[in-house]
């Protein structure tokens, strides 16, 4: 059997570990042959591939990014579509595709599976927002990177007696903000799941300042203050029609300063959270998911993705992963909020 692998959407620490796990198990256990599609769905639509022999994945689990390249190409737009992709697969002798990606990638994979293509998925997102899996690889690394960066912001904030606002990724969920904020002892954590007033934010900042602390606010890029209707977005839409979020930290900083009189600075961590080497946890999880994806292919579990349930790897339909965002539950926010101010 010849299997094509693609990585699509935003890059993420652990992608190469998935590729390595799939290729090694597929070759060693099942004698399969592998190719990689270059730059995500673009390579699938154009039939642009590279061979993936065993030596091509040697030592790559510790590397960030993806050796295959990625893009936000929509496989149904332009010259794409299931007929075009099927023709390329037939021409290249590819029997199945392992699609590694987030919500947009897996939604496209689901549509292509419904059209008759043999596809299985591996969930990927630093945001940890995919349902039907407890954790996605890349999240642990993103939190660690954010934590280290925020620790550094605290020292400069304390030196200048400033309030520091750190904006982290997460799209429409607050998992990175929650974990990084708790890890760094933030005085306020602002997430999309909790509409919070500027007055409440100012109260938390003032409480910390009155105790002689340099206030620290961690805000998720998708946070919506209670006086706004939607997340701050000034960068247009991505290839799947979703708003590109970001900039809420810069919007909040002058408002906090005006309400508290405390000099306030904002830092957007941005893409640094997706770069660099993956953590040990993410390397192990990604490798296990890649190996499990091979089992999905062998067992012809088309239209499913591998997922983490507790400590075990399971196979779940795309529908379970795509039905709802996995948001921060109220009780998780409430336990963090005890530490605010």
C-alpha positions as a printed NumPy array, in Angstrom:
array([[  0.   ,   0.   ,   0.   ],
       [  1.219,   3.491,  -0.862],
       [  0.244,   6.244,   1.561],
       [  0.423,  10.008,   1.112],
       [  0.945,  12.268,   4.116],
       [  0.143,  15.967,   4.279],
       [  0.493,  18.712,   6.895],
       [ -1.929,  21.582,   6.434],
       [ -2.869,  24.827,   8.15 ],
       [ -0.714,  26.549,  10.742],
       [  2.602,  24.881,  11.531],
       [  2.938,  23.27 ,  14.932],
       [  5.655,  21.664,  17.08 ],
       [  5.31 ,  17.873,  16.734],
       [  4.306,  17.622,  13.072],
       [  7.574,  15.937,  12.159],
       [  7.184,  13.463,  15.004],
       [  3.81 ,  12.406,  13.549],
       [  5.386,  11.888,  10.138],
       [  8.233,   9.876,  11.641],
       [  5.913,   7.689,  13.739],
       [  3.681,   6.912,  10.761],
       [  6.517,   6.17 ,   8.337],
       [  8.528,   4.001,  10.716],
       [  5.578,   1.867,  11.8  ],
       [  4.181,   1.628,   8.287],
       [  7.494,   0.426,   6.866],
       [  8.61 ,  -1.798,   9.759],
       [  5.279,  -3.468,  10.543],
       [  3.317,  -3.394,   7.287],
       [  5.896,  -2.876,   4.538],
       [  4.087,   0.199,   3.246],
       [  5.453,   2.892,   0.951],
       [  5.153,   6.597,   1.744],
       [  5.151,   9.906,  -0.073],
       [  4.599,  13.38 ,   1.27 ],
       [  2.427,  16.029,  -0.346],
       [  4.28 ,  19.336,  -0.45 ],
       [  2.624,  22.324,   1.246],
       [ -0.556,  20.708,   2.485],
       [ -3.633,  20.574,   0.265],
       [ -1.771,  22.484,  -2.443],
       [  0.395,  19.425,  -3.053],
       [ -2.674,  17.194,  -3.101],
       [ -4.499,  19.377,  -5.613],
       [ -1.428,  19.674,  -7.844],
       [ -0.064,  16.168,  -7.352],
       [  3.198,  17.59 ,  -5.98 ],
       [  4.897,  14.895,  -3.897],
       [  8.225,  13.866,  -2.387],
       [  9.308,  10.352,  -1.472],
       [  9.444,   9.467,   2.218],
       [ 11.825,   6.515,   2.638],
       [ 12.9  ,   5.538,   6.14 ],
       [ 16.095,   7.61 ,   6.034],
       [ 14.105,  10.775,   5.265],
       [ 12.537,  10.756,   8.743],
       [ 15.728,  10.014,  10.669],
       [ 16.005,  12.299,  13.7  ],
       [ 13.171,  14.642,  12.727],
       [ 10.965,  14.206,  15.814],
       [ 12.896,  16.932,  17.637],
       [ 12.552,  19.434,  14.793],
       [  9.884,  22.11 ,  14.817],
       [  7.783,  22.947,  11.777],
       [  7.218,  20.354,   9.073],
       [  9.592,  18.85 ,   6.524],
       [  6.675,  18.686,   4.065],
       [  5.809,  22.365,   4.216],
       [  2.304,  23.637,   4.803],
       [ -0.254,  26.097,   3.452],
       [ -3.827,  27.182,   3.984],
       [ -4.947,  26.051,   0.54 ],
       [ -8.61 ,  25.108,   0.3  ],
       [ -8.732,  21.853,  -1.74 ],
       [-12.188,  22.708,  -3.089],
       [-11.243,  26.059,  -4.604],
       [ -9.47 ,  26.886,  -7.86 ],
       [ -8.441,  23.751,  -9.733],
       [ -9.223,  21.455,  -6.789],
       [-12.079,  19.138,  -5.944],
       [-12.412,  15.403,  -5.26 ],
       [-12.269,  14.413,  -8.947],
       [ -8.961,  16.203,  -9.486],
       [ -7.468,  14.783,  -6.29 ],
       [ -8.655,  11.256,  -7.094],
       [ -7.081,  11.512, -10.548],
       [ -3.736,  12.498,  -9.024],
       [ -3.937,   9.653,  -6.51 ],
       [ -4.629,   7.14 ,  -9.267],
       [ -1.81 ,   8.507, -11.42 ],
       [  0.664,   8.383,  -8.546],
       [ -0.547,   5.03 ,  -7.211],
       [ -1.522,   6.478,  -3.833],
       [ -4.074,   4.352,  -1.988],
       [ -4.81 ,   6.534,   1.032],
       [ -4.047,   9.905,   2.61 ],
       [ -3.136,  10.78 ,   6.2  ],
       [ -4.179,  14.398,   6.74 ],
       [ -2.495,  16.102,   9.692],
       [ -4.186,  19.357,  10.597],
       [ -6.685,  21.322,  12.61 ],
       [-10.343,  22.159,  12.225],
       [-10.127,  23.476,   8.649],
       [ -7.954,  20.613,   7.462],
       [-10.139,  17.932,   9.019],
       [-13.336,  19.571,   7.745],
       [-11.913,  19.395,   4.217],
       [-10.824,  15.801,   4.821],
       [-14.343,  14.934,   5.913],
       [-15.859,  16.37 ,   2.721],
       [-13.342,  14.516,   0.579],
       [-14.036,  11.275,   2.453],
       [-17.745,  11.757,   1.838],
       [-16.846,  12.07 ,  -1.852],
       [-15.226,   8.637,  -1.77 ],
       [-11.545,   9.304,  -1.018],
       [ -9.624,   7.166,   1.479],
       [ -8.542,   9.613,   4.181],
       [ -7.774,   9.405,   7.904],
       [ -6.885,  12.339,  10.12 ],
       [ -4.46 ,  13.325,  12.848],
       [ -5.574,  16.323,  14.958],
       [ -3.1  ,  19.198,  15.118],
       [ -3.506,  22.561,  16.817],
       [ -1.628,  24.547,  19.428],
       [ -5.032,  25.933,  20.479],
       [ -6.231,  22.576,  21.903],
       [ -9.717,  23.417,  20.613],
       [-10.625,  20.206,  18.787],
       [-13.38 ,  18.166,  20.373],
       [-13.111,  14.385,  20.858],
       [ -9.475,  14.515,  21.984],
       [ -8.204,  15.466,  25.422],
       [ -5.065,  17.138,  24.113],
       [ -3.578,  17.972,  20.74 ],
       [  0.165,  17.916,  20.198],
       [  1.699,  21.373,  19.981],
       [ -0.394,  22.718,  22.856],
       [  2.065,  21.72 ,  25.565],
       [  4.934,  23.354,  23.67 ],
       [  2.954,  26.544,  23.021],
       [  2.114,  26.835,  26.711],
       [  5.738,  26.301,  27.68 ],
       [  6.931,  28.968,  25.223],
       [  4.266,  31.405,  26.433],
       [  5.15 ,  30.698,  30.057],
       [  8.831,  31.408,  29.514],
       [  8.088,  34.621,  27.597],
       [  5.654,  35.864,  30.24 ],
       [  8.163,  35.11 ,  32.995],
       [ 10.527,  37.454,  31.18 ],
       [  7.845,  40.128,  30.856],
       [  7.27 ,  40.023,  34.61 ],
       [ 10.85 ,  40.975,  35.417],
       [ 10.799,  44.065,  33.22 ],
       [  7.337,  44.972,  34.469],
       [  8.507,  44.775,  38.078],
       [ 11.589,  46.859,  37.322],
       [  9.471,  49.697,  35.894],
       [  6.394,  49.194,  38.128],
       [  4.304,  48.696,  34.994],
       [  1.274,  46.615,  34.159],
       [  2.188,  44.094,  31.475],
       [ -0.398,  42.661,  29.071],
       [  0.639,  39.446,  27.29 ],
       [ -1.481,  38.358,  24.317],
       [ -1.327,  34.661,  23.457],
       [ -2.84 ,  32.497,  20.73 ],
       [ -5.92 ,  30.313,  21.007],
       [ -8.426,  31.573,  18.435],
       [-11.88 ,  31.151,  19.999],
       [-10.811,  29.222,  23.101],
       [ -8.69 ,  30.16 ,  26.087],
       [ -6.654,  27.037,  26.837],
       [ -3.219,  28.564,  26.2  ],
       [ -4.102,  31.7  ,  28.161],
       [ -5.512,  29.669,  31.053],
       [ -2.519,  27.342,  31.388],
       [  0.171,  29.956,  30.761],
       [ -1.611,  32.44 ,  33.015],
       [ -1.865,  29.989,  35.892],
       [  1.748,  28.892,  35.413],
       [  3.015,  32.481,  35.598],
       [  0.764,  33.673,  38.402],
       [ -1.161,  36.185,  36.288],
       [ -3.337,  38.684,  38.136],
       [ -5.995,  38.412,  35.415],
       [ -6.627,  35.848,  32.674],
       [ -8.97 ,  36.944,  29.894],
       [-10.419,  34.239,  27.648],
       [-13.132,  34.07 ,  24.952],
       [-15.357,  31.897,  27.123],
       [-15.698,  34.642,  29.76 ],
       [-16.963,  38.104,  28.796],
       [-15.293,  40.46 ,  31.27 ],
       [-15.808,  44.178,  31.785],
       [-13.026,  46.75 ,  31.657],
       [-14.044,  47.771,  35.164],
       [-13.4  ,  44.261,  36.478],
       [-10.025,  44.106,  34.703],
       [ -9.067,  47.476,  36.194],
       [-10.093,  46.251,  39.651],
       [ -7.828,  43.212,  39.403],
       [ -4.956,  45.379,  38.152],
       [ -5.395,  47.917,  40.968],
       [ -5.574,  45.183,  43.611],
       [ -2.252,  43.754,  42.483],
       [ -0.663,  47.205,  42.247],
       [ -1.815,  48.171,  45.739],
       [ -0.013,  45.12 ,  47.102],
       [  3.201,  46.355,  45.536],
       [  3.097,  44.025,  42.542],
       [  3.569,  44.796,  38.872],
       [  0.186,  43.664,  37.492],
       [  0.255,  40.925,  34.861],
       [ -2.661,  40.36 ,  32.478],
       [ -2.708,  37.362,  30.123],
       [ -5.254,  37.679,  27.32 ],
       [ -6.236,  35.205,  24.623],
       [ -6.375,  36.627,  21.095],
       [-10.085,  35.747,  20.853],
       [-11.117,  37.489,  24.091],
       [-14.243,  39.629,  23.733],
       [-14.741,  42.393,  26.355],
       [-18.338,  42.61 ,  27.491],
       [-18.867,  45.864,  25.55 ],
       [-17.914,  44.246,  22.213],
       [-19.832,  41.773,  20.069],
       [-16.963,  39.934,  18.388],
       [-13.208,  39.321,  18.766],
       [-10.788,  41.997,  17.609],
       [ -9.722,  41.25 ,  14.042],
       [ -8.059,  43.597,  11.585],
       [ -6.325,  41.11 ,   9.296],
       [ -9.169,  39.862,   7.125],
       [-10.113,  36.221,   6.536],
       [ -8.075,  33.077,   5.976],
       [ -8.538,  30.606,   3.097],
       [-11.423,  28.924,   4.928],
       [-13.271,  32.195,   5.548],
       [-12.353,  32.49 ,   9.225],
       [-11.232,  35.841,  10.731],
       [ -7.541,  36.242,  11.526],
       [ -7.545,  37.26 ,  15.171],
       [ -5.035,  39.373,  17.057],
       [ -4.426,  42.808,  18.502],
       [ -6.686,  42.726,  21.556],
       [ -3.674,  43.219,  23.852],
       [ -2.713,  46.478,  22.16 ],
       [ -6.334,  47.581,  22.381],
       [ -6.615,  46.825,  26.104],
       [ -3.313,  48.348,  27.273],
       [ -4.22 ,  52.052,  26.828],
       [ -7.685,  51.402,  28.268],
       [ -6.194,  49.818,  31.389],
       [ -3.717,  52.689,  31.739],
       [ -6.472,  55.279,  31.39 ],
       [ -8.657,  53.6  ,  34.016],
       [ -5.918,  52.819,  36.574],
       [ -3.253,  55.455,  35.992],
       [ -0.668,  52.651,  35.854],
       [  1.749,  52.677,  32.937],
       [  0.778,  49.68 ,  30.804],
       [  2.55 ,  47.889,  27.979],
       [  1.311,  45.102,  25.705],
       [  3.268,  42.311,  24.04 ],
       [  1.862,  39.985,  21.394],
       [  3.663,  36.636,  21.5  ],
       [  2.245,  35.582,  18.139],
       [  3.923,  32.972,  15.988],
       [  6.801,  32.405,  18.399],
       [  4.382,  30.079,  20.226],
       [  4.288,  27.764,  17.197],
       [  8.032,  27.662,  16.553],
       [ 11.023,  25.754,  17.816],
       [ 11.507,  22.269,  19.147],
       [  8.508,  20.394,  20.579],
       [  8.374,  19.439,  24.25 ],
       [  8.929,  15.841,  25.323],
       [  5.184,  15.433,  25.92 ],
       [  4.36 ,  16.631,  22.415],
       [  7.028,  14.418,  20.814],
       [  5.628,  11.329,  22.512],
       [  1.976,  12.194,  21.819],
       [  2.68 ,  13.059,  18.185],
       [  4.634,   9.848,  17.637],
       [  1.852,   7.74 ,  19.143],
       [ -0.781,   9.485,  17.005],
       [  1.272,   8.922,  13.845],
       [  1.635,   5.227,  14.618],
       [ -2.076,   4.925,  15.396],
       [ -2.945,   6.606,  12.089],
       [ -1.254,   3.711,  10.303],
       [ -3.576,   1.315,  12.112],
       [ -6.506,   3.427,  10.891],
       [ -5.313,   3.047,   7.313],
       [ -4.704,  -0.707,   7.584],
       [ -8.145,  -1.178,   9.157],
       [ -9.7  ,   1.113,   6.515],
       [-11.218,   3.447,   9.092],
       [-11.839,   6.143,   6.47 ],
       [-13.384,   9.343,   7.775],
       [-11.928,   8.978,  11.262],
       [ -9.162,  10.65 ,  13.228],
       [ -6.958,   9.386,  16.021],
       [ -7.448,  11.005,  19.412],
       [ -6.195,  10.958,  22.992],
       [ -8.649,   9.786,  25.661],
       [ -6.926,   9.923,  29.023],
       [ -3.685,   8.147,  28.195],
       [ -5.059,   5.898,  25.455],
       [ -5.228,   6.489,  21.697],
       [ -8.644,   5.982,  20.115],
       [-10.24 ,   6.3  ,  16.662],
       [-13.211,   8.667,  16.365],
       [-15.308,   9.884,  13.399],
       [-14.542,  13.316,  11.984],
       [-18.039,  14.418,  12.98 ],
       [-17.219,  14.051,  16.684],
       [-14.166,  16.26 ,  16.349],
       [-15.81 ,  18.931,  14.207],
       [-19.185,  19.289,  15.866],
       [-18.143,  21.694,  18.63 ],
       [-15.142,  23.652,  19.806],
       [-13.585,  22.272,  22.971],
       [-13.915,  25.321,  25.188],
       [-12.614,  26.   ,  28.693],
       [-15.306,  24.759,  31.128],
       [-16.602,  27.102,  33.789],
       [-15.087,  25.196,  36.701],
       [-11.586,  25.448,  35.198],
       [-11.909,  29.215,  34.886],
       [-13.403,  29.544,  38.361],
       [-10.473,  27.776,  40.015],
       [ -8.03 ,  30.084,  38.204],
       [-10.069,  33.192,  39.056],
       [ -9.507,  32.604,  42.782],
       [ -5.933,  33.732,  42.162],
       [ -6.783,  36.977,  40.32 ],
       [ -6.13 ,  40.475,  41.664]])
